[in-house]
């Protein structure tokens, strides 16, 4: 082959980017939304006021679980410091996904909040695409690996990466789109490389299992015990037992954490004499994921063991994982993750558009398909995501299996937008669908207020900051979509002018 | 918290670095000046220093990599819409950044 390195890399960049671009856009956008999954969950359960101390919420949750779910094999409590809410997960064979969640704040005695996946939906979609294990994760992981190839090949072919660093010429032509693609990519390049690499790493058990198989064979139990010594496992005795008071265990755990915050409380076999309570430190306290844990004997509250992960290989993994899920991040950093995530979505969207711009239009099936898939994904997905939020408000709080219904509505809306994009001329579909997205985002705060009584105004009168942030972001999104719609309509009408002459306008 | 120091300093550093490039000096209708490149790097280094001396240097370092992306984006926006204001903005940013650092230290 006589092709230079740059030529080969250009081909690799173009085709790797195109083939996984749509899937990656979906993964990136939902992942970006997942930065604020705490607030999204809080918004989607407006019945939970989210006031008071998280610790009290834990005690309320355990108190309710004792009398409502005494026989299940485990209670898994996740403490969300940001919304002062505890989400308790427990097995329920009648549920579509095999488990249910109940949300508590310091004032909740009986959980009445509407059933919803909340922000966890965007998170789960992001890494497993709501496909059965392991296929979703493998697909997402493969896409991320191809993304790494696309980023690195992109760096290699970018001739004047330093000279072009600050260059943005918004002319509307191909040059302008390339500038935008480069600016989004280069300015946040450390983030893009970090997030892609750290996104591949946590799924190593699925994608690179051979090291585990070589060392442990099929003995998953030993492997798990050695990876996570803090998840002390003890077989149930078969005899009934009563769980001791959780309060002293929480205090003891926080003492071990040096005043750190509670992150997770797992109670195995609560109704059994051999129950175990494992309390894990909040991921917000350090970079590493799941850094410290303490275990207690359930019926007596006696300390069983405590673990601080210090092994270099595991610690490296935990930090890489922690960097990706960003639970450590204080406020400013979270917004930076969010903005950089949007920039990455921008890289992908501008890249997909560039593929079209670099080729003459109306040239065969490829161009026809790519143009329509671009609209269907880049605007269709936000419409689906907004629809998910709308469904949360519009479906009554007591509606049966509403959690699954919200997810179904997400997929139905995306399919509808995709179908519309396939049938409509792309130039017009861009403007029309972007207008739908703008309306959906802009009207949602008002609809939400009408249906829940919590909104922007309460933020001013009651200091309800959760809704303040959420509603403002929705308005910003509406403005962004409106600008995109406006530019799309303007481009479309100028295109029709040049094609058919001024009389056609 | 340290963003009050790191963001303005990074913005000013990156602004000066951009103004040490021919393409952007022309955009800003200014003349070249040799001091801008070393001054730009110095301000970037100061921005990093402010991040590292904060309460938690690990969190500070991670935040800083995002801060320079945000600061660079701001420089790009100024170059697109108000290129002639960039040098003034860089000076203001330096003052703001140093004041912010002092404020963060005193707290």
XYZ file of C-alpha atoms in Angstrom, chain A residues 162-168 170 187-188 284 286-287 323 328 330 332-333 336-337, chain B residues 3 14 18 21 23-24 58-59 62-63 66-67 69-70 72-73 75-76 79-80:
40
model
C -2.085 23.663 17.674
C -2.448 26.347 15.013
C -6.171 25.582 14.723
C -6.716 25.348 18.475
C -8.826 28.502 18.801
C -10.102 28.603 15.222
C -13.821 28.770 14.639
C -18.932 29.904 11.540
C -10.615 21.919 23.535
C -11.929 19.091 25.713
C -18.510 11.557 46.883
C -12.897 10.369 47.300
C -11.929 9.673 43.700
C -13.299 9.238 37.327
C -16.651 12.388 43.641
C -18.162 18.757 43.628
C -18.225 23.009 39.540
C -16.662 19.741 38.374
C -17.689 20.715 33.680
C -18.361 17.002 33.135
C -12.791 27.851 39.986
C -5.163 30.958 26.850
C -4.062 32.827 21.152
C -0.563 33.438 17.027
C -4.071 34.206 12.729
C -5.703 35.613 15.849
C -6.670 15.354 43.377
C -10.125 16.873 42.913
C -9.398 16.788 37.693
C -11.412 19.990 37.862
C -12.248 20.692 32.677
C -11.623 24.332 33.552
C -11.582 23.322 28.286
C -14.196 25.827 29.473
C -10.559 27.770 25.889
C -14.199 27.688 24.766
C -11.562 32.417 24.262
C -12.977 30.912 21.051
C -12.509 35.555 19.059
C -15.654 34.877 17.032
